[in-house]
Short mmCIF file of C-alpha atoms in Angstrom, two decimals:
data_model
loop_
_atom_site.label_atom_id
_atom_site.label_comp_id
_atom_site.label_asym_id
_atom_site.label_seq_id
_atom_site.Cartn_x
_atom_site.Cartn_y
_atom_site.Cartn_z
CA MET A 1 0.02 0.08 -0.01
CA ARG A 2 1.49 3.23 -1.11
CA ARG A 3 -1.16 5.80 -1.89
CA ILE A 4 -4.14 6.40 0.49
CA LEU A 5 -7.09 8.75 0.28
CA LEU A 6 -8.21 9.97 3.75
CA LYS A 7 -11.85 11.22 4.17
CA LEU A 8 -12.37 13.46 7.21
CA SER A 9 -15.76 14.68 8.27
CA GLY A 10 -16.15 18.40 8.92
CA GLU A 11 -17.89 17.65 12.24
CA ALA A 12 -14.99 15.52 13.38
CA LEU A 13 -12.62 18.39 12.80
CA ALA A 14 -14.92 20.77 14.68
CA GLY A 15 -14.21 18.82 17.85
CA PRO A 16 -16.52 19.21 20.94
CA GLN A 17 -17.88 22.57 19.65
CA LYS A 18 -19.47 20.74 16.54
CA SER A 19 -19.03 23.69 14.23
CA GLY A 20 -16.19 25.72 12.92
CA PHE A 21 -12.63 24.38 13.59
CA ASP A 22 -10.89 22.83 16.62
CA GLU A 23 -7.24 23.52 15.95
CA GLU A 24 -5.95 20.96 18.47
CA THR A 25 -7.89 18.22 16.69
CA VAL A 26 -6.57 19.37 13.32
CA LYS A 27 -3.06 19.42 14.66
CA LYS A 28 -3.31 15.84 15.84
CA VAL A 29 -4.47 14.85 12.32
CA ALA A 30 -1.58 16.78 10.86
CA LEU A 31 1.03 15.09 13.01
CA GLN A 32 -0.32 11.69 12.01
CA VAL A 33 -0.34 12.48 8.33
CA ARG A 34 3.20 13.84 8.58
CA GLU A 35 4.32 10.53 10.12
CA LEU A 36 2.74 8.73 7.17
CA ALA A 37 4.27 11.05 4.57
CA ASP A 38 7.76 10.78 6.23
CA SER A 39 7.33 6.96 6.01
CA GLY A 40 6.86 7.16 2.20
CA PHE A 41 3.09 7.08 1.89
CA GLN A 42 1.29 9.40 -0.52
CA VAL A 43 -1.65 10.99 1.14
CA GLY A 44 -4.69 12.60 -0.46
CA ILE A 45 -7.43 14.16 1.64
CA VAL A 46 -11.15 14.89 1.12
CA ILE A 47 -13.02 16.88 3.88
CA GLY A 48 -16.73 17.19 4.29
CA GLY A 49 -18.43 20.48 4.91
CA GLY A 50 -20.77 19.53 7.79
CA ASN A 51 -19.08 21.86 10.32
CA PHE A 52 -20.44 24.76 8.23
CA TRP A 53 -23.35 23.47 6.18
CA ARG A 54 -25.32 20.25 6.07
CA GLY A 55 -27.37 19.40 3.01
CA ARG A 56 -30.54 21.40 2.89
CA SER A 57 -29.79 23.44 5.98
CA SER A 58 -32.74 25.75 4.86
CA GLU A 59 -35.86 24.61 3.11
CA ASN A 60 -36.06 28.00 1.49
CA ILE A 61 -32.99 27.33 -0.60
CA ASP A 62 -33.00 25.45 -3.95
CA ARG A 63 -31.21 22.06 -3.74
CA THR A 64 -28.62 23.08 -6.36
CA LYS A 65 -27.77 26.28 -4.52
CA ALA A 66 -27.62 24.39 -1.23
CA ASP A 67 -25.19 21.88 -2.67
CA GLN A 68 -23.06 24.67 -4.11
CA ILE A 69 -22.75 26.22 -0.54
CA GLY A 70 -21.66 22.74 0.68
CA MET A 71 -18.98 22.62 -2.03
CA LEU A 72 -17.65 26.02 -0.85
CA ALA A 73 -17.68 24.88 2.75
CA THR A 74 -15.34 22.00 1.75
CA VAL A 75 -12.98 24.43 0.03
CA MET A 76 -12.82 26.57 3.20
CA ASN A 77 -12.07 23.48 5.22
CA CYS A 78 -9.29 22.33 2.89
CA ILE A 79 -7.66 25.80 2.92
CA TYR A 80 -7.72 25.86 6.75
CA VAL A 81 -6.51 22.34 7.24
CA SER A 82 -3.89 22.76 4.56
CA GLU A 83 -2.46 25.71 6.44
CA ILE A 84 -2.35 23.82 9.68
CA PHE A 85 -0.50 21.03 7.77
CA ARG A 86 2.00 23.50 6.50
CA SER A 87 2.59 24.81 10.03
CA GLN A 88 3.64 21.24 10.85
CA GLY A 89 6.22 21.07 8.13
CA MET A 90 4.38 19.59 5.18
CA ARG A 91 3.96 20.76 1.58
CA THR A 92 0.45 20.79 0.39
CA GLY A 93 -1.66 21.44 -2.71
CA ILE A 94 -5.45 22.04 -3.03
CA LEU A 95 -7.29 20.92 -6.19
CA THR A 96 -10.88 21.73 -7.07
CA PRO A 97 -13.14 20.77 -9.92
CA PHE A 98 -13.98 24.45 -10.58
CA VAL A 99 -11.96 27.61 -10.68
CA CYS A 100 -11.45 29.41 -7.35
CA GLY A 101 -9.24 32.20 -8.48
CA SER A 102 -5.81 31.93 -6.94
CA PHE A 103 -7.10 29.97 -3.91
CA THR A 104 -6.73 26.51 -5.45
CA GLU A 105 -5.65 24.79 -8.67
CA LEU A 106 -7.93 23.16 -11.12
CA PHE A 107 -8.11 19.39 -10.64
CA SER A 108 -6.61 17.07 -13.26
CA LYS A 109 -5.18 13.60 -12.72
CA ASP A 110 -1.82 14.70 -14.20
CA ARG A 111 -1.64 17.61 -11.64
CA ALA A 112 -2.45 15.35 -8.81
CA GLU A 113 0.14 12.85 -9.92
CA SER A 114 2.69 15.58 -10.14
CA TYR A 115 1.85 16.80 -6.53
CA PHE A 116 2.08 13.22 -5.11
CA GLU A 117 5.44 12.63 -6.79
CA GLN A 118 6.75 15.91 -5.28
CA GLY A 119 5.92 14.59 -1.80
CA MET A 120 2.96 16.86 -1.25
CA VAL A 121 -0.26 16.15 0.66
CA VAL A 122 -3.02 16.69 -1.79
CA PHE A 123 -6.30 18.07 -0.73
CA PHE A 124 -9.31 17.39 -3.10
CA ALA A 125 -11.89 20.15 -2.30
CA GLY A 126 -15.25 21.09 -3.82
CA GLY A 127 -16.66 17.56 -4.10
CA THR A 128 -17.35 16.45 -7.63
CA GLY A 129 -18.18 20.00 -8.70
CA HIS A 130 -21.82 19.09 -9.32
CA PRO A 131 -25.01 19.20 -7.22
CA TYR A 132 -26.65 16.04 -6.05
CA PHE A 133 -23.40 14.29 -5.31
CA SER A 134 -21.99 14.21 -1.82
CA THR A 135 -18.39 14.27 -0.59
CA ASP A 136 -18.86 10.51 -0.12
CA THR A 137 -19.07 10.23 -3.92
CA GLY A 138 -16.35 12.77 -4.30
CA VAL A 139 -13.83 10.77 -2.21
CA VAL A 140 -14.59 7.51 -4.09
CA LEU A 141 -14.37 9.32 -7.51
CA ARG A 142 -10.97 10.82 -6.66
CA ALA A 143 -9.64 7.60 -5.23
CA VAL A 144 -10.55 5.80 -8.45
CA GLU A 145 -9.14 8.60 -10.67
CA VAL A 146 -5.83 8.78 -8.89
CA GLU A 147 -5.61 4.98 -8.44
CA ALA A 148 -5.35 5.01 -4.56
CA ASP A 149 -4.83 1.74 -2.86
CA VAL A 150 -7.50 2.32 -0.19
CA ILE A 151 -9.89 4.96 1.17
CA LEU A 152 -9.55 5.64 4.92
CA LEU A 153 -12.94 6.85 6.40
CA ALA A 154 -12.14 8.75 9.64
CA LYS A 155 -15.58 9.16 11.38
CA SER A 156 -17.01 10.03 14.78
CA ILE A 157 -17.87 6.29 15.16
CA ASP A 158 -15.28 3.58 15.35
CA GLY A 159 -16.49 1.28 12.52
CA VAL A 160 -19.44 -0.18 10.73
CA TYR A 161 -22.33 -1.57 12.86
CA ASP A 162 -25.51 -3.46 11.95
CA ASP A 163 -27.57 -0.89 13.62
CA ASP A 164 -27.09 2.61 15.07
CA PRO A 165 -24.88 2.07 18.30
CA ASN A 166 -26.07 5.36 19.67
CA LYS A 167 -29.59 4.09 19.74
CA ASN A 168 -29.09 0.42 20.10
CA PRO A 169 -26.49 -0.78 22.75
CA ALA A 170 -26.78 -4.22 21.31
CA ALA A 171 -25.59 -3.21 17.87
CA ARG A 172 -22.88 -5.40 16.48
CA LYS A 173 -19.68 -3.99 15.02
CA TYR A 174 -18.23 -5.69 11.92
CA ASP A 175 -14.47 -6.34 11.71
CA GLN A 176 -14.93 -6.87 7.98
CA VAL A 177 -17.87 -6.64 5.58
CA THR A 178 -18.29 -6.79 1.82
CA ILE A 179 -19.41 -3.83 -0.17
CA ASP A 180 -22.28 -6.11 -1.49
CA GLU A 181 -23.46 -6.51 2.08
CA VAL A 182 -23.13 -2.76 2.75
CA ILE A 183 -25.36 -2.11 -0.22
CA ALA A 184 -27.90 -4.86 0.43
CA LYS A 185 -28.32 -3.87 4.13
CA ASN A 186 -28.00 -0.20 3.57
CA LEU A 187 -25.28 0.04 6.25
CA GLN A 188 -24.55 3.68 5.28
CA VAL A 189 -20.73 3.47 5.31
CA VAL A 190 -20.97 6.03 2.51
CA ASP A 191 -24.05 7.00 0.49
CA MET A 192 -25.49 4.58 -2.09
CA THR A 193 -24.04 6.37 -5.06
CA ALA A 194 -20.53 6.19 -3.54
CA SER A 195 -21.08 2.54 -2.46
CA ILE A 196 -21.98 1.44 -6.07
CA LEU A 197 -19.06 3.40 -7.46
CA ALA A 198 -16.69 1.76 -5.03
CA ARG A 199 -18.10 -1.68 -6.01
CA GLU A 200 -17.86 -1.13 -9.64
CA ASN A 201 -14.20 0.02 -9.35
CA LYS A 202 -13.13 -2.38 -6.58
CA MET A 203 -12.17 0.33 -4.22
CA PRO A 204 -11.68 -0.84 -0.60
CA MET A 205 -12.74 1.37 2.34
CA TRP A 206 -11.51 1.22 5.99
CA VAL A 207 -13.78 2.81 8.52
CA PHE A 208 -12.43 3.86 11.96
CA GLY A 209 -12.93 6.54 14.71
CA LEU A 210 -10.90 9.76 14.23
CA GLN A 211 -10.85 10.45 17.93
CA GLU A 212 -9.02 7.32 18.88
CA GLU A 213 -5.42 7.93 19.75
CA ASN A 214 -3.16 7.88 16.63
CA SER A 215 -6.02 6.16 14.77
CA ILE A 216 -4.90 7.27 11.23
CA VAL A 217 -1.36 5.92 11.65
CA ASN A 218 -2.59 2.76 13.37
CA ALA A 219 -5.03 2.08 10.43
CA VAL A 220 -2.11 2.23 7.93
CA LYS A 221 0.62 0.54 9.87
CA GLY A 222 -1.20 -2.68 10.85
CA ARG A 223 -2.88 -1.79 14.22
CA PHE A 224 -6.39 -1.28 12.63
CA THR A 225 -9.37 -1.76 15.00
CA GLY A 226 -12.18 -0.50 12.72
CA THR A 227 -14.08 -2.14 9.92
CA LYS A 228 -12.67 -3.09 6.60
CA VAL A 229 -15.12 -2.87 3.67
CA ILE A 230 -13.78 -5.25 1.09
CA VAL A 231 -14.56 -5.53 -2.56
#
């Protein structure tokens, strides 16, 4: 395994306050990614926008416009997190599927490959660039495009369960589950569009809790305690 794509939820980066940014949480992520980069891994990152905007946060806003606000939220998140990464000694690049002036560069596979080969951490912001597609779909799409070996899904929950563990104390956690089972049982690892895209392109996903100590490094270096979604 050489190239990984890490998906971070906006809510997880917000920490206890649930919105905006928690700098200490982001620094902990940065230190883990730096350890991976120093070990020779190529790391791409997709960040959700839920710490600023969730779906149709207002019923008075058209779906397309609401999704565009969400895309911009992910750009803000990537700019912020990228700067924290830089403060920890890493080189970064931010790619978007639409022009953002001088804030980012326009995504292309060639540009992403160039950044990876230069040892940069590559942020893929702005989702797919289209409404009606989530950052779940965005992360699977980018992982397939740049030929990542695995997607790491760092969530507020420590794996995939057969029911909501927050509501059902008897919910059972999977150590491993197939993407076919995820789709058939609607286990909501990622949304259905992203799940089908992952299945069609044989892209594995590993789900784990971001708040666990050193969880990103542990996932990559053989001390994984979450759920592996296999294809």
